[in-house]
Structure formats: C-alpha cells, structure tokens
Short mmCIF file of C-alpha atoms in Angstrom, two decimals:
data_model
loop_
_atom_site.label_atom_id
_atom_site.label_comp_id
_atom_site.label_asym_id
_atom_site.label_seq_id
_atom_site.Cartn_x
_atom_site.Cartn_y
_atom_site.Cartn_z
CA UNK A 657 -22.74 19.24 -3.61
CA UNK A 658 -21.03 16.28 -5.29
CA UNK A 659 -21.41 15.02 -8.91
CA UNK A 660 -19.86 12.66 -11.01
CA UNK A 661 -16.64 14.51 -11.83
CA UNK A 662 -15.93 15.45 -8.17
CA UNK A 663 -16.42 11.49 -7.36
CA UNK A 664 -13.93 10.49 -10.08
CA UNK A 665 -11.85 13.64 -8.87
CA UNK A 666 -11.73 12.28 -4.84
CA UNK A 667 -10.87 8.69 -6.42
CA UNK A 668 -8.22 8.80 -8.80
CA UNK A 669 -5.62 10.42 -6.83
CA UNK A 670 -6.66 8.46 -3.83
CA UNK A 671 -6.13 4.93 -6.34
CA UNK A 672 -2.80 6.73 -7.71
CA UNK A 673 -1.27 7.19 -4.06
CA UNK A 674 -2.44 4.02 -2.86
CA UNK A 675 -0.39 2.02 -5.71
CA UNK A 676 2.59 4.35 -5.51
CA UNK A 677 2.21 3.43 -1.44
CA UNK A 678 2.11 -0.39 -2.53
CA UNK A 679 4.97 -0.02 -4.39
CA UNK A 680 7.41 1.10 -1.79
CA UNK A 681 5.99 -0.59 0.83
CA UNK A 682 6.53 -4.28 -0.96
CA UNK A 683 9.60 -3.42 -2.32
CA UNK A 684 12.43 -4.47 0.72
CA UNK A 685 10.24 -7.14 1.26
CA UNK A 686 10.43 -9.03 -1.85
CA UNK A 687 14.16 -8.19 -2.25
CA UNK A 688 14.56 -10.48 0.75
CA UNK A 689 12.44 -13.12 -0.11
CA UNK A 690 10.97 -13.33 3.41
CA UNK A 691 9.62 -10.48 5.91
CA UNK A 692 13.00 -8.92 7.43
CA UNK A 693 15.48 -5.66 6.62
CA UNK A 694 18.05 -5.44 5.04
CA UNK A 695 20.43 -4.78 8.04
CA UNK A 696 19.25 -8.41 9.59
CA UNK A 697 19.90 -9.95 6.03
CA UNK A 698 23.30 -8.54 5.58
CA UNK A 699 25.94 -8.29 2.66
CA UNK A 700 26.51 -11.75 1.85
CA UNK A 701 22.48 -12.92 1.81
CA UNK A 702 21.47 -12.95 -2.29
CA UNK A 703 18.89 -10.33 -2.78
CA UNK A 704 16.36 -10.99 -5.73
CA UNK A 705 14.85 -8.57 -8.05
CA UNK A 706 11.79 -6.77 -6.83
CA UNK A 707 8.77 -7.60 -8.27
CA UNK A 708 6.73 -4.98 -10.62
CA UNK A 709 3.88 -3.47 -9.11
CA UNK A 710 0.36 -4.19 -10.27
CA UNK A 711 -0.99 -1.12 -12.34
CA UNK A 712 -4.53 0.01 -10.43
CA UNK A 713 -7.22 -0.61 -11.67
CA UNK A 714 -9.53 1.79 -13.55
CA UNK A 715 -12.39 2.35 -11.69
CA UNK A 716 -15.66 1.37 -13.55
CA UNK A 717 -17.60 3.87 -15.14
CA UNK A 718 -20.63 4.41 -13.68
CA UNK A 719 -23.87 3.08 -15.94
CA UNK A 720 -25.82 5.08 -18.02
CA UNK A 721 -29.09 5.28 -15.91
CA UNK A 722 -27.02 5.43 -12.58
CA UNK A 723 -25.50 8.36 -13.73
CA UNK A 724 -28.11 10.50 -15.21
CA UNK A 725 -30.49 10.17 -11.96
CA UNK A 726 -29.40 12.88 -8.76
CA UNK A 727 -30.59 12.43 -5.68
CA UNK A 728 -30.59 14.48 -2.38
CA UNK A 729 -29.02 12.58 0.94
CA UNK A 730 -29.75 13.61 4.44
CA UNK A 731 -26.56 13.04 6.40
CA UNK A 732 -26.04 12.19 9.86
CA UNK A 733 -24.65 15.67 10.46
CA UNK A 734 -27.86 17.04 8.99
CA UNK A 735 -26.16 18.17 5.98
CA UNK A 736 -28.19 17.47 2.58
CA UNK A 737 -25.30 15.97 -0.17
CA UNK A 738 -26.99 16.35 -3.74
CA UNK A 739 -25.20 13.13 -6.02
CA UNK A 740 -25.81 10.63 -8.77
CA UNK A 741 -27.59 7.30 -7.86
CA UNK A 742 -24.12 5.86 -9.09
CA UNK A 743 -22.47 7.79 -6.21
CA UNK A 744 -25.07 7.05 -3.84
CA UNK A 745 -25.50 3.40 -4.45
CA UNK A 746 -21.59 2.70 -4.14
CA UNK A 747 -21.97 4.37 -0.50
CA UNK A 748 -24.53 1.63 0.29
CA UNK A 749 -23.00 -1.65 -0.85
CA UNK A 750 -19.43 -0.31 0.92
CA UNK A 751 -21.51 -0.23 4.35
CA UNK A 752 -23.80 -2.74 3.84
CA UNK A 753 -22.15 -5.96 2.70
CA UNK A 754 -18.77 -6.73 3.06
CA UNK A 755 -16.26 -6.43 0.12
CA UNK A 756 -14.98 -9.34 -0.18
CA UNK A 757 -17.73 -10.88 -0.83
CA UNK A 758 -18.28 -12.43 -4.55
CA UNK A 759 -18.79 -10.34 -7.30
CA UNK A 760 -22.05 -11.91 -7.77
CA UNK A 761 -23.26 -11.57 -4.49
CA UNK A 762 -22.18 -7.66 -4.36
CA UNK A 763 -24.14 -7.19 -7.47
CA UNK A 764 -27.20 -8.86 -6.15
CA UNK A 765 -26.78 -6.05 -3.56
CA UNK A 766 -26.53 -3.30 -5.80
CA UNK A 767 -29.40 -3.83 -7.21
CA UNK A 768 -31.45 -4.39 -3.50
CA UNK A 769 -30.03 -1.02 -2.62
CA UNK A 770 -30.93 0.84 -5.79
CA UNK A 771 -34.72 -1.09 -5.51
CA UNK A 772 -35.01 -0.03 -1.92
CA UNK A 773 -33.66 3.32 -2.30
CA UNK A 774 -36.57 3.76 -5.03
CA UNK A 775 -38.83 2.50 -2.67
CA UNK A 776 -38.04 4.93 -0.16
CA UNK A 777 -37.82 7.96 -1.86
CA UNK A 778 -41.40 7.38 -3.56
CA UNK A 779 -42.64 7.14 0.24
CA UNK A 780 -41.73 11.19 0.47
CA UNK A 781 -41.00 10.56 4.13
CA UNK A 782 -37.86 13.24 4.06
CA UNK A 783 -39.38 15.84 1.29
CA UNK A 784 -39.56 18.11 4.91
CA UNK A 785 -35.76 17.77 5.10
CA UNK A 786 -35.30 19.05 1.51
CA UNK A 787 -33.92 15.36 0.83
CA UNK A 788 -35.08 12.76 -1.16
CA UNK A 789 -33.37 10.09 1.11
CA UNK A 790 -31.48 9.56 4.03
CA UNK A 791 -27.62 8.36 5.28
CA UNK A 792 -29.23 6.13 8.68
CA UNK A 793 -30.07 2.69 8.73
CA UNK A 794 -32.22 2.59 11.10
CA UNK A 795 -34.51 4.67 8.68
CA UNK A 796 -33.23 4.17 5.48
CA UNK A 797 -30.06 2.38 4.34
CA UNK A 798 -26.64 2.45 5.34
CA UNK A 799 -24.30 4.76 3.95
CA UNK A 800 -20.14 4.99 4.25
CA UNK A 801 -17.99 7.58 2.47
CA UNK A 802 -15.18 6.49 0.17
CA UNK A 803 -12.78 8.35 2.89
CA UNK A 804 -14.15 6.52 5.36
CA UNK A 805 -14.30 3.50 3.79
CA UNK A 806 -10.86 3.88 2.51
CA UNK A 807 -9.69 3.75 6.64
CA UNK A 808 -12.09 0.80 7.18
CA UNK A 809 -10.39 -1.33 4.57
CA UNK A 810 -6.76 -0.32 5.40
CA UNK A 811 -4.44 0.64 2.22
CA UNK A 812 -3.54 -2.76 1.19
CA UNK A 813 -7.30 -3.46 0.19
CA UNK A 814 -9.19 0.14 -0.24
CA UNK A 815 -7.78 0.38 -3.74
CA UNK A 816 -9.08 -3.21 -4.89
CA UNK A 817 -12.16 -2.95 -2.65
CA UNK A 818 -13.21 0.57 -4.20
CA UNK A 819 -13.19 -1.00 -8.00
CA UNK A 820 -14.83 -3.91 -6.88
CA UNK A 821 -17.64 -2.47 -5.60
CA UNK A 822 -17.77 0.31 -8.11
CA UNK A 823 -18.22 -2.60 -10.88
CA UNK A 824 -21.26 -4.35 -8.81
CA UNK A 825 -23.25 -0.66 -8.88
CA UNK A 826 -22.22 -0.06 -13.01
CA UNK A 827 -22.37 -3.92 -13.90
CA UNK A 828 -26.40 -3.77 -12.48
CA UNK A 829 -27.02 -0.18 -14.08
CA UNK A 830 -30.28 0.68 -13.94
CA UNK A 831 -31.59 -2.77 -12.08
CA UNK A 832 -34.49 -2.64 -9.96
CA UNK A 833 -36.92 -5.29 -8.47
CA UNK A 834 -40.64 -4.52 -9.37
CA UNK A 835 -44.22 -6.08 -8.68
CA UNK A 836 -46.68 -4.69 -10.62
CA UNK A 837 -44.04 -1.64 -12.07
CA UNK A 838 -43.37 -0.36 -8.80
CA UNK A 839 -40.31 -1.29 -6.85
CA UNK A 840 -40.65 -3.37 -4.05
CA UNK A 841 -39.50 -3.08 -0.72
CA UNK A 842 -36.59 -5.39 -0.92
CA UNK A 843 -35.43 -5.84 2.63
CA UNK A 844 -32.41 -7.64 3.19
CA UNK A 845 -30.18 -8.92 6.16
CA UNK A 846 -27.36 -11.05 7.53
CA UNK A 847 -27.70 -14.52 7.69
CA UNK A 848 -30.69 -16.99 8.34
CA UNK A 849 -31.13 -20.38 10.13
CA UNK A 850 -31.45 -22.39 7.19
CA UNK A 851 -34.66 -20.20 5.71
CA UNK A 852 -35.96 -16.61 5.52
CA UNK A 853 -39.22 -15.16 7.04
CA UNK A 854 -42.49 -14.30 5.43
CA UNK A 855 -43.10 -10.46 5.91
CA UNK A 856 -46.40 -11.13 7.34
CA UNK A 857 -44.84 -13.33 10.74
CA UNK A 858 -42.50 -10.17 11.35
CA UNK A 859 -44.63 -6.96 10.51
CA UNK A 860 -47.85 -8.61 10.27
CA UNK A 861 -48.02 -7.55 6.38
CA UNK A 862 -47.91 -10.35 3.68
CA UNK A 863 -45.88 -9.56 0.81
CA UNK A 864 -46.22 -11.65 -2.39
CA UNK A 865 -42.34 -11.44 -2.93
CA UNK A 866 -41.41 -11.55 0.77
CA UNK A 867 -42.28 -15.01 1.64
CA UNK A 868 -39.88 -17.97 3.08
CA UNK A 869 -37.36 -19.88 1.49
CA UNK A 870 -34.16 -21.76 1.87
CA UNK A 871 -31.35 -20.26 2.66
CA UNK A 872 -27.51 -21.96 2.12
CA UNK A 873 -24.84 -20.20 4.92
CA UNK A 874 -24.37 -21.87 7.91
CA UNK A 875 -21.39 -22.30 10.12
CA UNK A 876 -19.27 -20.69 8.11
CA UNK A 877 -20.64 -17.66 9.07
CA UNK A 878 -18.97 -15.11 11.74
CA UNK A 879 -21.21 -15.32 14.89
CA UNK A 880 -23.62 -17.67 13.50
CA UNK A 881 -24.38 -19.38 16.74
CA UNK A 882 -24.34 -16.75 19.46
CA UNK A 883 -25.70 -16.78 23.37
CA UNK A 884 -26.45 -14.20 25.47
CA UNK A 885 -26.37 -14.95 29.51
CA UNK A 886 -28.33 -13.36 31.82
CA UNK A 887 -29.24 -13.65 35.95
CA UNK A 888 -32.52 -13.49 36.81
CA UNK A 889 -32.00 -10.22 38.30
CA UNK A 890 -30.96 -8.80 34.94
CA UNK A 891 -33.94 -10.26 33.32
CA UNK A 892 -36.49 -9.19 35.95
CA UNK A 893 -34.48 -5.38 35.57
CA UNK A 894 -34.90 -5.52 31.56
CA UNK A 895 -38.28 -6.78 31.59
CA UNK A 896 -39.57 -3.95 34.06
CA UNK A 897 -37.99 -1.04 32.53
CA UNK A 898 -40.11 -2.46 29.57
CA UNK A 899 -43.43 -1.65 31.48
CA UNK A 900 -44.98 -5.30 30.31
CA UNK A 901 -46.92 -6.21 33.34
CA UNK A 902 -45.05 -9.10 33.55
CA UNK A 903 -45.32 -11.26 37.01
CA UNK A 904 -41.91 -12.83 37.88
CA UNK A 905 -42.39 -13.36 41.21
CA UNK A 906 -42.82 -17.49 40.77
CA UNK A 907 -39.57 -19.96 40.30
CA UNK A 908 -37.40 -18.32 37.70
CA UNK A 909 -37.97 -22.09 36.16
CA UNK A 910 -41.48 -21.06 35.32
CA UNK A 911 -40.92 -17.38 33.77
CA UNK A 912 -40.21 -18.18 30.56
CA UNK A 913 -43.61 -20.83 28.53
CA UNK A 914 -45.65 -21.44 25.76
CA UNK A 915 -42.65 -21.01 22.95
CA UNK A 916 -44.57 -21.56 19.23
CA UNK A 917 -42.58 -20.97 16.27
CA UNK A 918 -43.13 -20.30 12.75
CA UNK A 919 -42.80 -22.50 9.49
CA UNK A 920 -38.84 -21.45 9.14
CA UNK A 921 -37.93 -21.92 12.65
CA UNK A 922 -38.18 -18.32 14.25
CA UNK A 923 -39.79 -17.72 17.41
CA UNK A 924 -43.40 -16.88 16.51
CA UNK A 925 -44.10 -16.07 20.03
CA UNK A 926 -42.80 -16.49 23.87
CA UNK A 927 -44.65 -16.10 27.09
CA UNK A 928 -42.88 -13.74 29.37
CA UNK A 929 -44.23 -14.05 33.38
CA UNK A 930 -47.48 -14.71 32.07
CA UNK A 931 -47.30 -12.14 29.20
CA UNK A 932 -47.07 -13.24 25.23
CA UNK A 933 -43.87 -11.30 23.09
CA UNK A 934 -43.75 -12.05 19.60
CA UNK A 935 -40.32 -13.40 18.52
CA UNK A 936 -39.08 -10.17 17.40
CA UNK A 937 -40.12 -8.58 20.63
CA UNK A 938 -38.43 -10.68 22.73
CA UNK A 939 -35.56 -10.73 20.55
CA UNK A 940 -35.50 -6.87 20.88
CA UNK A 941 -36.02 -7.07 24.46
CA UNK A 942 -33.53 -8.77 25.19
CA UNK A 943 -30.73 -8.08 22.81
CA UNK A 944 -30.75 -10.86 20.52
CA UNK A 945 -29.11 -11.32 17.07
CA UNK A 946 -31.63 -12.87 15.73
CA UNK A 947 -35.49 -14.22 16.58
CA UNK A 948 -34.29 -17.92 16.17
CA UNK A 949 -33.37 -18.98 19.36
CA UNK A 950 -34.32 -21.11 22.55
CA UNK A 951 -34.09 -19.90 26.28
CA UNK A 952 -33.25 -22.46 29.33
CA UNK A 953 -32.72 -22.14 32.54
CA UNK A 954 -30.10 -23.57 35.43
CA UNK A 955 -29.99 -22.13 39.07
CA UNK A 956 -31.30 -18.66 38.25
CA UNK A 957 -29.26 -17.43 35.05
CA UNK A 958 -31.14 -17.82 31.51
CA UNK A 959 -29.54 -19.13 28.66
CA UNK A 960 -30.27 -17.79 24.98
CA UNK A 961 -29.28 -19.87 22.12
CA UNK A 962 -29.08 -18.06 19.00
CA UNK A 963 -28.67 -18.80 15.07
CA UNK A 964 -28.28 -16.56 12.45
CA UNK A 965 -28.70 -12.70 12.36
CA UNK A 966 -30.83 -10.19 11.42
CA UNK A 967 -35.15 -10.01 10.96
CA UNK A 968 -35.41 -12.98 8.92
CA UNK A 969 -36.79 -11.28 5.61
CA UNK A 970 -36.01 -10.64 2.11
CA UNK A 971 -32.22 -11.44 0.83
CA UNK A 972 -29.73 -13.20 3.34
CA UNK A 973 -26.38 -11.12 2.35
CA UNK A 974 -24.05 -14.33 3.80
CA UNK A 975 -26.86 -16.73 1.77
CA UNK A 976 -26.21 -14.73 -1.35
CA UNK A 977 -22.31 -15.06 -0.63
CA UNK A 978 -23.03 -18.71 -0.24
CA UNK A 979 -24.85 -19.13 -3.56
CA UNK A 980 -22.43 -17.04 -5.66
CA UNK A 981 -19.91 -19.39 -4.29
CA UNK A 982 -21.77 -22.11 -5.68
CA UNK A 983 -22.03 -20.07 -9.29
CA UNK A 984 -25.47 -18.95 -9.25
CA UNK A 985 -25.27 -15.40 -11.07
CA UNK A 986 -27.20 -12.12 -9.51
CA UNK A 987 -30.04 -12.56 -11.66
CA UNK A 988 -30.30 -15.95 -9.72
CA UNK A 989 -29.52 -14.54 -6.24
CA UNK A 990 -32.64 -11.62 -6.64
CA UNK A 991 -34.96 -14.59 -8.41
CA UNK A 992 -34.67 -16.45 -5.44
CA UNK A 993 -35.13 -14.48 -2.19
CA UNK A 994 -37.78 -12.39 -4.22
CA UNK A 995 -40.25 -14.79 -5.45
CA UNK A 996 -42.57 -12.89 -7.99
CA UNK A 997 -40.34 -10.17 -8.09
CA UNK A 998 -39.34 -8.96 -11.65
CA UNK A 999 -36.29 -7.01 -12.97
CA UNK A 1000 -36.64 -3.90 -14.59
CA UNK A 1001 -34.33 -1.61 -16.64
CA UNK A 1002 -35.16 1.88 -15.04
CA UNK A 1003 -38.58 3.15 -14.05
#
C-alpha cells in the first residue's frame, strides 16, 4: 500500500541522485568548452571553470483535496495499490500526455484525468476486484510508475519531468468538470483534423459537452498524416476473418463505395463489398490512426490516407499543446473542448 509519505519517500532520493548524477556527468564537459576528454584536449588547451549545478527542484506538494481522497488501483499484475488521488493522478498525466508539453496544457490534463477517474469509479464497474479503479487504458486510463517513468524519460529529464508534472496535478487541486454536479465523462485523445467529434457520430450517444469544435495542431504534429498500404489479398484476408459478409469477388476498383462523412470531416460511414462500416469500424478494421481518412485504389493495392489520431472526441492533447502555446490558460483549454461543462472544487 502506498501513501503520501512513501511517494515523497521513493522521490526525494531518486531527485537527490539524479542531480548529484548531473553534476558529475557535466562536469569534464564544461571544463572543455566543447564535448571531448581531457586526454584529446591535452596540457596546453585552457580549461574553464565548471559551471555550478542547478539545485533540484522541490517537488510540489500535493493539493489539499488531492491528498485527503485514497483510492484503490487494479494493476496490470492484478495487484490492488491503495494511494492518494495526488499519487494516482500524477501516474496518469506521466502516461498519458507527454511532458514536455506546456504547463498549461499538462494542467488541462490533470484535471481530465481526475474528472474521468471520478467518472469511472462512480460507475462501480471494478467494486468485484476490491478496486475502485483500474491501471489499463483500454478500460480505464493509463497509468506509468514514477520508476518506470523515470527510465522512459532518461536521467537528464526524469528529474525536471517529475516536478513538472507533479505541479500540473497540485496546481488543479481538487478540479473536476461537472454537468449538472456530476462529473462528466471527459474523454480525450491525440490530435484531430482541424475539429473534434460529437459523441453521438462515434458511440451513437449525444453528450451536451461532447460536441464538435475547432481544433488548432496540425502538421506540427508527429504522425499527423499517416497511410497504411495494403494488397487486395490482405484486405480480402482482414475483411473475412471479420465475418462481415462482405462480397469481394468484383474489380478490387469497385470494393470500396458510398463514403459519407460527418460535419468535422470523419468518415461517417464506408461501404465495404456491398456492406456499410461506420468510420470507426473501418478504422478499427483496418488499423487506422484515426477515422479521417480516404481509401484509393491503383492495380490491386489500397491506399489509406490518414489525418490526425485518436476517436475524435472530447480534448485533443496536441490541440491543447497548441493553444497553451498560443497563451490560453487551462481554464481556457477545458472551456473549450467541453462546451457546457463547469469546473468544480471537489464533489
């Protein structure tokens, strides 16, 4: 079981030894000026003072409400870790937006994780599990222990990286997204095609605070504009192990028809050989980053053109990086991919 003092415990030796690391690491290199040894620079080469380390940082304190609540968390290994929502929360943002993003942007995401952690646990779907919520994903949210994390980042950046996000979680203390006093499922992903998705075009539920808007990233973006290449054979393989009934048996030209897509640019559906896919279907089917894309065809291999990544709904984590960049604040961030969402200290 891990509470507050064991978290502080695990981090400030790890922040200690990471600056005492720093120190002797940068130390022949700025006696030299320049990347080298000392051998190669040799007795008559001028060596300069080193430069003092940076102090660490103190990590933030966690909030007041962050740190009173406890929660229980089903890990992968089927272990259930009891820890505050401060603890819990920091394990979220570290796996599910990258550090160095802006401040702004990782606080926007604090409080998204802390409203759809809420969410979750109110829906009792792991009570069975003696847990309140769970470590996967695909179920829950995304979760990363500081150890691990630590690796991920590499020494040079862990330290840094581990206050940063520490001060998004205790900066938003207590922040969560409500409709009508109960939190709201706020659903976030990657990056869009210029606009999100209303709930209702992916999971055929309308949401009042879930519909489309405009969304900044483009380009910039890692993988924005992706393809995926496949034969016919491969497509005729993947769409039978899918058991649609689809007939394929005509020119290849003629498999694919009747694309329709919704108000923000998403497929809204696709005919397969004769058999209608929604957009996130297809994009499922056949391993697509994202349901904005087009399919063509030349000489038997199928071309998907793809923008943007991720379902389409609720907060765009590279469109929050992109508005922070432009100097909108957190509050701003949530107020806009939320529409008629309302912040709330505690509930």
């Amino acid at each position: 079981m891990r509470n507050l003092d064991t978290w502080r415990a695990l981090r400030a030796p790890f922040l200690t030894g990471l600056a005492l690391s720093a120190a002797l690491m940068l130390l022949p290199l700025t006696a030299l000026g320049e990347v080298g040894t000392a051998a190669q620079a040799g007795p008559d080469v001028l060596t300069l003072p080193a430069a003092p380390t940076p102090a660490a940082q103190p990590t933030p304190v966690p909030g007041e409400w962050d740190g009173a609540q406890s929660l229980r968390v089903l890990q992968k290994d089927g272990t259930v870790e009891e820890m505050t929502m401060a603890d819990y929360l920091w394990a979220v943002v570290a796996a599910e937006m990258p550090a160095s993003f802006e401040p702004e942007a990782l606080r926007a995401q604090a409080v998204c994780a802390r409203t759809y952690g809420l969410w979750k646990m109110q829906a009792g779907s792991h009570e069975e599990d003696g847990a309140d919520i769970c470590a996967d994903s695909s179920c829950c949210q995304a979760y990363i222990s500081p150890e691990d994390a630590a690796q991920r980042w590499g020494a040079n950046a862990a330290g840094t990286y581990t206050v940063k996000i520490a001060g998004a979680v205790a900066d938003t203390d207590g922040q969560v997204l409500t409709y009508g006093g109960a939190p709201i499922q706020a659903v976030f992903f990657s990056s869009a095609s210029g606009a999100t998705e209303d709930a209702e075009a992916v999971w055929g539920k309308a949401l009042p605070y879930l519909v489309s808007v405009d969304s900044p990233e483009g380009d910039e973006v890692p993988n924005y504009r992706s393809t995926v290449t496949l034969t016919a054979d491969q497509v005729r393989k993947v769409v039978s192990e899918a058991g649609l009934g689809a007939d394929l048996s005509g020119p290849a030209s003629e498999w694919f028809s009747g694309l329709t897509r919704t108000a923000s640019g998403r497929v809204a559906s696709i005919d397969v050989g004769g058999v209608s896919l929604s957009g996130g279907a297809a994009r499922n089917l056949f391993a697509l980053r994202s349901a904005c894309f087009d399919v063509s065809e030349q000489d038997g291999v199928f071309t998907f053109s793809v923008t943007g990544y991720g379902h389409g709904v609720g907060m765009s984590q590279y469109g929050a990086n992109a508005m922070a960049k432009a100097g909108s604040g957190w509050q701003d961030i949530l107020a806009h991919y939320y529409t008629s969402a309302q912040l709330q200290t505690g509930i």
